CSV table of C-alpha atoms and ligand atoms in Angstrom, one decimal:
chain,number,residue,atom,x,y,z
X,1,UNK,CA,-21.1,11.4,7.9
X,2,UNK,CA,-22.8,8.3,6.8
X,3,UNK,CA,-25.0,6.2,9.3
X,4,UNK,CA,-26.9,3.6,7.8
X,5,UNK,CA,-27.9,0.6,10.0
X,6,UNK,CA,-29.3,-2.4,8.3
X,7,UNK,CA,-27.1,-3.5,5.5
X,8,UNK,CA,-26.2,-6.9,5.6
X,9,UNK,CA,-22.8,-7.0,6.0
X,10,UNK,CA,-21.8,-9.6,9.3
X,11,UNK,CA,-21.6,-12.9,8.5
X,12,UNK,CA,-18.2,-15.0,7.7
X,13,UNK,CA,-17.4,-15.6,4.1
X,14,UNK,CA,-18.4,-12.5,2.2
X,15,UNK,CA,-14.8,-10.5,1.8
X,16,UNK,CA,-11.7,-12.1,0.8
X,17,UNK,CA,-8.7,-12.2,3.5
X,18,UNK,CA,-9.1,-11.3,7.1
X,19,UNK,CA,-12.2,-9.4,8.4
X,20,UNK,CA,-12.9,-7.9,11.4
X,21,UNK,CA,-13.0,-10.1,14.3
X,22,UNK,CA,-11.0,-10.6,17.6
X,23,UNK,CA,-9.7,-7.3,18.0
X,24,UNK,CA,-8.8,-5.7,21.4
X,25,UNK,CA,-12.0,-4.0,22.8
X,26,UNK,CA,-14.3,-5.5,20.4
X,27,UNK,CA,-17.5,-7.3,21.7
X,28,UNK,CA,-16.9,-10.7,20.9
X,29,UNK,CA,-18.6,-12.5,18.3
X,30,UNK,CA,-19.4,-16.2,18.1
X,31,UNK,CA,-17.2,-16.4,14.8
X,32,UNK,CA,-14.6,-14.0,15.7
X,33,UNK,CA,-11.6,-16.2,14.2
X,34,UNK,CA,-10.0,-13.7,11.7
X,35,UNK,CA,-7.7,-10.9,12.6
X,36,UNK,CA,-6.8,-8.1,10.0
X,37,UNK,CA,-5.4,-9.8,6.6
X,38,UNK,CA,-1.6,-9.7,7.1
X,39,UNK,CA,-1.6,-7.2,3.5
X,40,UNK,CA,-3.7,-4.5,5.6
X,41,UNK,CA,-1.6,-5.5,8.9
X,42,UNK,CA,1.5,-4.2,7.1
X,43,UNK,CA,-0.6,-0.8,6.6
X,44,UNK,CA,-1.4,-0.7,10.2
X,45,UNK,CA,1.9,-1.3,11.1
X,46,UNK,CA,3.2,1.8,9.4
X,47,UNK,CA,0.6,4.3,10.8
X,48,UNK,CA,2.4,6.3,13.2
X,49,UNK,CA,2.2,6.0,17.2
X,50,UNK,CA,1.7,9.4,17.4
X,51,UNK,CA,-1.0,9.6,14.7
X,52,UNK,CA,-3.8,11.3,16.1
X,53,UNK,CA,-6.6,11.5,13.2
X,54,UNK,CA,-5.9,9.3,10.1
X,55,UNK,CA,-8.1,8.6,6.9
X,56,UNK,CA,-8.4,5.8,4.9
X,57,UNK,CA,-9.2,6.2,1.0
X,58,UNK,CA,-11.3,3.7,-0.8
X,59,UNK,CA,-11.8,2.0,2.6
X,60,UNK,CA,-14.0,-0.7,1.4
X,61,UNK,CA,-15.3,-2.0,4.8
X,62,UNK,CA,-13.2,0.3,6.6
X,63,UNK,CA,-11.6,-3.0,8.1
X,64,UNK,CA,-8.3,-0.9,8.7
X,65,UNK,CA,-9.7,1.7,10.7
X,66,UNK,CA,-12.0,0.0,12.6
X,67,UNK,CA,-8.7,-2.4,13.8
X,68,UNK,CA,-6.8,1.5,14.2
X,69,UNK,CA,-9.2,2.6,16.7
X,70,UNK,CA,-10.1,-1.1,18.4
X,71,UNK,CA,-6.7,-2.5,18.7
X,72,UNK,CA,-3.7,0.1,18.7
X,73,UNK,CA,-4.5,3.7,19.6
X,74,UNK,CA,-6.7,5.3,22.5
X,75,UNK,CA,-8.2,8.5,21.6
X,76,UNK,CA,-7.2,8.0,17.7
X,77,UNK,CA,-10.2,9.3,15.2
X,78,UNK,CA,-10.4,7.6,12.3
X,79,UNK,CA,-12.4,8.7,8.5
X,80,UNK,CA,-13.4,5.7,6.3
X,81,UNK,CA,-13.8,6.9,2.8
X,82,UNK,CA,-15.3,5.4,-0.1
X,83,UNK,CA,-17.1,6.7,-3.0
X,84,UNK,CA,-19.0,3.2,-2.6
X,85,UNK,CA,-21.9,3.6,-0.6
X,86,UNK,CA,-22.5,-0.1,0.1
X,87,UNK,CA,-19.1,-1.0,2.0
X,88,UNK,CA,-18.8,1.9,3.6
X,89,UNK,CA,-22.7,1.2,5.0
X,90,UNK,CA,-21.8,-2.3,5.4
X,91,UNK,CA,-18.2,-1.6,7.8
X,92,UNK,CA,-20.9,1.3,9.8
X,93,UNK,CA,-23.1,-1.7,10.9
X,94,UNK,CA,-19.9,-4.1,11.3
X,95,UNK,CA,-18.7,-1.5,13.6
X,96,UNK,CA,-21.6,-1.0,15.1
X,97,UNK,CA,-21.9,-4.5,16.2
X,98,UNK,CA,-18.1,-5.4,17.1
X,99,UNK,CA,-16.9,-2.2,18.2
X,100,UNK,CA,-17.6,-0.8,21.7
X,101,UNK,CA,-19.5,2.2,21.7
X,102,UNK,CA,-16.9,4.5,23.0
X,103,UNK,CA,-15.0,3.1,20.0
X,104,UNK,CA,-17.3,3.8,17.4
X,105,UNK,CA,-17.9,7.4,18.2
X,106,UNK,CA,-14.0,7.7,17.1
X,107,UNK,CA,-15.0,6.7,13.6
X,108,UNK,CA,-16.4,8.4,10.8
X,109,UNK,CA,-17.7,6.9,7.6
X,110,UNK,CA,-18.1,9.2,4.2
X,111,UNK,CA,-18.9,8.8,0.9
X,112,UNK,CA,-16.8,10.6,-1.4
X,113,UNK,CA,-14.2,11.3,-4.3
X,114,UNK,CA,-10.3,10.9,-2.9
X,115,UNK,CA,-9.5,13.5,-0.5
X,116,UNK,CA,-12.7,15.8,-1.0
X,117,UNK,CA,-14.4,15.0,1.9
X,118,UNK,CA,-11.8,16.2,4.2
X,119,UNK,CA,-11.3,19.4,5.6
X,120,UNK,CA,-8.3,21.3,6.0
X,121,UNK,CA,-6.4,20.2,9.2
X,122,UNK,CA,-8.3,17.2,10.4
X,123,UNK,CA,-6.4,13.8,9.6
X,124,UNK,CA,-2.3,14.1,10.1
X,125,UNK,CA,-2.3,10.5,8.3
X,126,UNK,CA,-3.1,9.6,5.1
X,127,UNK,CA,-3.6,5.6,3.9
X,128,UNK,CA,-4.5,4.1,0.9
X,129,UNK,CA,-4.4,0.5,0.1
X,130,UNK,CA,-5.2,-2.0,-2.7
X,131,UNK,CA,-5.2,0.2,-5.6
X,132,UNK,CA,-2.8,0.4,-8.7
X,133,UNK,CA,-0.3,3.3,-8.6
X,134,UNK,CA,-1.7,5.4,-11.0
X,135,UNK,CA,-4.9,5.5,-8.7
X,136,UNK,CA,-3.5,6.1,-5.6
X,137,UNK,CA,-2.1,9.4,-7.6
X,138,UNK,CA,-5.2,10.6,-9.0
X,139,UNK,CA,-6.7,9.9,-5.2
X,140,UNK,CA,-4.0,12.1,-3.7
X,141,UNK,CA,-4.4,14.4,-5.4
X,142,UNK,CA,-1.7,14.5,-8.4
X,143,UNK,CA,-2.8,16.3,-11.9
X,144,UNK,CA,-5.4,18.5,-9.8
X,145,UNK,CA,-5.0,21.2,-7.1
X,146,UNK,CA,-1.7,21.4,-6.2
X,147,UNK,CA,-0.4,21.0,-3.1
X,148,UNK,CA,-4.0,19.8,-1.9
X,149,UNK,CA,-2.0,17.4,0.8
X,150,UNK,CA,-0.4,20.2,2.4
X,151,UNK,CA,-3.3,22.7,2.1
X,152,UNK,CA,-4.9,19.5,3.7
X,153,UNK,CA,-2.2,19.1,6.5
X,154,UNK,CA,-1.7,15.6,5.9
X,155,UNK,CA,2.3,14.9,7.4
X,156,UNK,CA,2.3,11.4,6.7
X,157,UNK,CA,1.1,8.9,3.8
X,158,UNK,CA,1.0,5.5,4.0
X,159,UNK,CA,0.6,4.1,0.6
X,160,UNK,CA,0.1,0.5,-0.5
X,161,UNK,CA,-0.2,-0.2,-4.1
X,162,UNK,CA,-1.1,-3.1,-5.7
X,163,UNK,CA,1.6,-4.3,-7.8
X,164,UNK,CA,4.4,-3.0,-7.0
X,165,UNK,CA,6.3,-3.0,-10.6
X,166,UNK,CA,9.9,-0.7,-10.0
X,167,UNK,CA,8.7,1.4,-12.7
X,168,UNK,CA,5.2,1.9,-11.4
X,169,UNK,CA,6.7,2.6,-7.9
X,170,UNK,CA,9.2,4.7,-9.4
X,171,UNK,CA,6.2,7.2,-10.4
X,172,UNK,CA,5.3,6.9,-6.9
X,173,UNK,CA,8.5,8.0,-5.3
X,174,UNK,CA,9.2,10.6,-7.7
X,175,UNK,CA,6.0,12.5,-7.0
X,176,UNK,CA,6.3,12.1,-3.3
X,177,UNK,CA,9.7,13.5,-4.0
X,178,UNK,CA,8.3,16.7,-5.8
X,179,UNK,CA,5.7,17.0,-3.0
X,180,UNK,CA,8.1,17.5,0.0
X,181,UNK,CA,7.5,13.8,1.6
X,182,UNK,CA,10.6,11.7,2.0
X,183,UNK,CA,9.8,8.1,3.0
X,184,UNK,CA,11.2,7.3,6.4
X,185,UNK,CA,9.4,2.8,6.8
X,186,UNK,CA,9.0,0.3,3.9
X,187,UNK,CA,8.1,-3.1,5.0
X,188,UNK,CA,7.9,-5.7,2.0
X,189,UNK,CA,5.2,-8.8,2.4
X,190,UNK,CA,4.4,-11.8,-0.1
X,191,UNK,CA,1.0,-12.5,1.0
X,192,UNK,CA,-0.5,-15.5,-1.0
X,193,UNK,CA,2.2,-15.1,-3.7
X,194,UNK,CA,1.9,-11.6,-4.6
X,195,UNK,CA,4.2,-8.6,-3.4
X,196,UNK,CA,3.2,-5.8,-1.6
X,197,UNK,CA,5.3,-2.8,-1.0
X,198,UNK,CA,3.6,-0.2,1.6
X,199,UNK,CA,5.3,2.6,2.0
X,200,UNK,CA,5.3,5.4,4.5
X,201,UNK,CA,6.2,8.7,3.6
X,202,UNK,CA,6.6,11.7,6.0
X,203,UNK,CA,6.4,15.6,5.2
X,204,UNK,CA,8.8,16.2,8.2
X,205,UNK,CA,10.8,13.5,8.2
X,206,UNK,CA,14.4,13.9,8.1
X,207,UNK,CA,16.1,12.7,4.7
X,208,UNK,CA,16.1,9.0,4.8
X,209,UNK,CA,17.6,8.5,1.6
X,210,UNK,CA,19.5,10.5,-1.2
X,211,UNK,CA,18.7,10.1,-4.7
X,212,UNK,CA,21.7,11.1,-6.4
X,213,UNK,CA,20.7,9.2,-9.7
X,214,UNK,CA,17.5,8.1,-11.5
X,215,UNK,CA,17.8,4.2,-10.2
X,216,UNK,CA,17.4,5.1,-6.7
X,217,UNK,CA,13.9,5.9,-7.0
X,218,UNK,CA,13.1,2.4,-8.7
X,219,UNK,CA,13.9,0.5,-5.5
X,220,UNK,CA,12.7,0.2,-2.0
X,221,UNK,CA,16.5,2.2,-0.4
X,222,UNK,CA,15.2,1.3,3.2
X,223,UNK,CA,14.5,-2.7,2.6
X,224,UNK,CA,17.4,-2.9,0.0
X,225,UNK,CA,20.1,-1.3,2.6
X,226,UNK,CA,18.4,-3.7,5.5
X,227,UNK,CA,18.4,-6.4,3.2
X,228,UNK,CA,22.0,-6.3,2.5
X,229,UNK,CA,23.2,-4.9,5.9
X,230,UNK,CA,21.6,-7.9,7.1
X,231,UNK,CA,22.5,-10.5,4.5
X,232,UNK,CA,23.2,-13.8,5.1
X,233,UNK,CA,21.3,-14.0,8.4
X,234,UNK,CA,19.2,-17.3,8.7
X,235,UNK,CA,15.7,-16.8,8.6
X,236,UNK,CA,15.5,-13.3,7.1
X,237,UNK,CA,12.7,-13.1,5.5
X,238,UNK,CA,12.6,-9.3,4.5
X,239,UNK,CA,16.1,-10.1,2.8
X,240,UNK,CA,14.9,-13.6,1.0
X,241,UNK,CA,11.4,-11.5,0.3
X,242,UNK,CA,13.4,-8.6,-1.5
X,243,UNK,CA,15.3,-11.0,-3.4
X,244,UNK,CA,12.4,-13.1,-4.4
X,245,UNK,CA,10.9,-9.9,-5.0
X,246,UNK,CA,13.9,-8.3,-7.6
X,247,UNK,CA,14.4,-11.9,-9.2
X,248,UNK,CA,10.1,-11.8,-9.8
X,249,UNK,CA,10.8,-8.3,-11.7
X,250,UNK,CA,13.6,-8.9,-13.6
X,251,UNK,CA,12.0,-12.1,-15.2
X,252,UNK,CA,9.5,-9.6,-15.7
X,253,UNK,CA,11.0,-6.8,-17.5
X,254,UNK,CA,12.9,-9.2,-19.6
X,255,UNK,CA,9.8,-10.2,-20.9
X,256,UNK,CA,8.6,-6.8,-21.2
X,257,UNK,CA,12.0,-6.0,-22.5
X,258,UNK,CA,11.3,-8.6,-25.3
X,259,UNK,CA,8.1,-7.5,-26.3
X,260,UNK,CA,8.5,-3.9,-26.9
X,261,UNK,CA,11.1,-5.5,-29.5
X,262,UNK,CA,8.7,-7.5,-31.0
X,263,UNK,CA,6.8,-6.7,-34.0
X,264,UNK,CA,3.6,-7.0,-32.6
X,265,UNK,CA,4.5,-4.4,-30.6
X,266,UNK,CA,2.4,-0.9,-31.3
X,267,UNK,CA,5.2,1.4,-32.4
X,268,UNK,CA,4.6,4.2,-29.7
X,269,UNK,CA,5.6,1.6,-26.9
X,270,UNK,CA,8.8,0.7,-28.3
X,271,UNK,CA,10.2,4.2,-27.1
X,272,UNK,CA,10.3,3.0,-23.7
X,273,UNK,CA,12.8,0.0,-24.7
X,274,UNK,CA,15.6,2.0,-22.8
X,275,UNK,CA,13.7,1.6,-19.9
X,276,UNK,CA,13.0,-1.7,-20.1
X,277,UNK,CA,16.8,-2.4,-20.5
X,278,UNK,CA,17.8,0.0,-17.7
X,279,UNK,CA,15.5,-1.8,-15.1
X,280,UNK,CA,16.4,-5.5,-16.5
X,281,UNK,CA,20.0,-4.3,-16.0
X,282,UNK,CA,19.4,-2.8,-12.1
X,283,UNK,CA,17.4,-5.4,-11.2
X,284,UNK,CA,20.3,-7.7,-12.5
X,285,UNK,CA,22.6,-5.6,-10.6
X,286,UNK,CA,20.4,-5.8,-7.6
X,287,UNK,CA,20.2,-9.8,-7.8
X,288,UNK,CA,23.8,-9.9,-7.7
X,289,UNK,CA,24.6,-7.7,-5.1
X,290,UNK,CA,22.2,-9.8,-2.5
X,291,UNK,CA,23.7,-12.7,-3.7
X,292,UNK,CA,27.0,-11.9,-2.9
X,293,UNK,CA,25.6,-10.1,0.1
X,294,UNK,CA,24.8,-13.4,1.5
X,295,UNK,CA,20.9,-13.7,0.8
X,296,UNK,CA,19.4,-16.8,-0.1
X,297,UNK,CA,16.0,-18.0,-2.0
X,298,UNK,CA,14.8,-16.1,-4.5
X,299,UNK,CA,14.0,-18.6,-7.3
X,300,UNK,CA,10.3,-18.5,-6.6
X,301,UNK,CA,8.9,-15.4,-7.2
X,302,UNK,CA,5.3,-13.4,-6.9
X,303,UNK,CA,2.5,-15.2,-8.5
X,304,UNK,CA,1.4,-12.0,-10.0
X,305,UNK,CA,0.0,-12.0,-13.2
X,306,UNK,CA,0.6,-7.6,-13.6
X,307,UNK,CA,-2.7,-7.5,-14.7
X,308,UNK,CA,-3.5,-4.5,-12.5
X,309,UNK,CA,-7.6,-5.1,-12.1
X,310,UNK,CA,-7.0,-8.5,-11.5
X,311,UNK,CA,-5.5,-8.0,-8.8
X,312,UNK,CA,-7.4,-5.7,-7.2
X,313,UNK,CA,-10.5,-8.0,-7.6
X,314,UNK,CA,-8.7,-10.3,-6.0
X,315,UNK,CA,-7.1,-8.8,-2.8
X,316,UNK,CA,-5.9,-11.6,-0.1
T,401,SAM,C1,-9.9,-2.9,-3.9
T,401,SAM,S1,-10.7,-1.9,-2.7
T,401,SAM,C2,-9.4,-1.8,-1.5
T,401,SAM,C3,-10.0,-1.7,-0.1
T,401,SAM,C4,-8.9,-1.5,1.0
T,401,SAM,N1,-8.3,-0.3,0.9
T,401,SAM,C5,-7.9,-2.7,1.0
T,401,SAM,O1,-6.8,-2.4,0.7
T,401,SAM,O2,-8.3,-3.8,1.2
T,401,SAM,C6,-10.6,-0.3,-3.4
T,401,SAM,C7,-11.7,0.6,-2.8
T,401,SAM,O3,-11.3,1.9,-3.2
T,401,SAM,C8,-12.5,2.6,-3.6
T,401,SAM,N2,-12.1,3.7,-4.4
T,401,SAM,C9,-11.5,3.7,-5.6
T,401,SAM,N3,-11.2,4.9,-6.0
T,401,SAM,C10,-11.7,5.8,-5.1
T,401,SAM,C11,-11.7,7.2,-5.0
T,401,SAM,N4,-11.2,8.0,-5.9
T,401,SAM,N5,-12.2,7.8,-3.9
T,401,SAM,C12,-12.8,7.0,-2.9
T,401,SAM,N6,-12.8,5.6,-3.0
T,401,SAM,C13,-12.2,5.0,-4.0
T,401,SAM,C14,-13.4,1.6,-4.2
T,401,SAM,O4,-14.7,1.9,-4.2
T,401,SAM,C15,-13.1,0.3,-3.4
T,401,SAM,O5,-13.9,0.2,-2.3
């Protein structure tokens, strides 16, 4: 465990989005105005009640565990991991000065690579947040020893990728698929004009959702079947944030669609064109279908520009 007192790490202004402040049991601090960023409040709103030891990957600050153990869950234990040393020293002090001290003793800071510095049968939960899909693979684990989540005894992943492209979130599902983990909670959130997709997926969870074809792992099942269960209702903002959402990406992969035609196009990426056109047809599909259903909106869409480090730069 890391303890290192003394970074500088406390004063308004430094980190983007929310930052620790007026959480239940925290000691109050004179600018204590900011609650957890609504993108990180959609994590912690996926992390089971019955969670009783969770860790957070690439932690940063460890902003979301410090609010897990202040604000929701007596008794949880929480690991903040980071293979940064500086954030993870800075969220220890920022702990140490807003947390109670009963409070504190429930979390652990470590430095370290993805899932490495756990040992077999400690956290239940799994989270990781603001990283491109392909990361949040290598950090689970995918490519090296496999089954390392199991070996682990980690039931239940909650995942938050930034952008969340129906291709690259396709990638996700499938391998969460092939691990045993069916995903039982989506939530969808536009925070600041970009879509987020946080996922929860449970080792024992009873089948949420069939895939009986390739397209059912390209879109979020649980929001889509809400979304048009619940169409037409005024003031649903999931369904009017899904649509937004699928009208955002097919605009998208008609573009991408276009340029892997184009002839500046490298020759080994126009393979993929049947890709391109499945998904611009789904997602046309999809449009269509909440349409009908009754949902509204959806002209404005994300703000994202896809350009993966970009975005995670620039987190809200
Ligand atoms: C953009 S921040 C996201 C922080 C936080 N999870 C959030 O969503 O706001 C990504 C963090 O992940 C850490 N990180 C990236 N890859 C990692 C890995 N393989 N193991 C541990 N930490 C990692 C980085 O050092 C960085 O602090």
């Amino acid at each position: 465990a890391l303890f290192c007192p003394g970074s500088g790490w406390s004063t308004a202004g430094e980190r983007p989005g929310g930052r620790l402040g007026r959480l239940h049991g925290v000691v109050p601090s004179p600018d204590a105005e900011h609650v957890l960023s609504p993108r990180l409040q959609a994590v912690a709103s996926l992390v089971p009640r019955d969670c009783r030891a969770i860790a957070d990957i690439g932690a940063d600050h460890a902003l979301l565990c410090m609010d897990l153990v202040a604000s929701k869950r007596p008794g949880l234990r929480a690991v903040a991991i980071d293979r940064n040393r500086a954030p993870l020293e800075a969220g220890r002090k920022a702990a140490l000065q807003h947390l109670a001290p009963g409070m504190v003793k429930q979390l652990d800071f470590r430095l370290g690579d993805g899932l490495s510095p756990l040992s077999e049968g400690e956290v239940d939960t799994v989270c990781v947040a603001g990283m491109g899909v392909s990361s949040i693979l290598r950090v689970l684990g995918a490519g090296g020893e496999p089954g390392r989540l199991g070996t682990l005894g980690v039931d239940t992943l909650v995942l938050q990728p930034v952008s969340p492209r129906p291709a690259a979130l396709h990638g996700l599902r499938k391998w969460l698929d092939s691990q045993g983990y069916t995903i039982d909670a989506e939530v969808i959130s536009r925070v600041k004009g970009l879509f987020y997709i946080t996922t929860r997926a449970r080792r024992s969870a009873e089948k949420s959702f069939i895939a009986p074809g390739e397209g059912d792992f390209f879109l979020p099942q649980l929001i889509r079947r809400r979304a048009l269960a619940g169409a037409g209702s005024e003031g649903d903002d999931e369904a009017e944030n899904y649509l937004r959402y699928v009208s955002h990406h097919l605009r998208w992969e008609k573009g991408n669609a276009c340029r892997k035609r184009g002839a500046s196009c490298p020759a080994n990426k126009r393979d993929n064109t049947g890709q391109a056109d499945f998904l611009v047809q789904l997602l046309e599909e999809e449009v269509i279908a909440l349409r009908a259903g009754g949902v509204t909106g959806g002209e404005a869409g994300g703000d994202e520009d896809e350009d993966e480090e970009d975005l995670v730069s620039s987190l809200p």
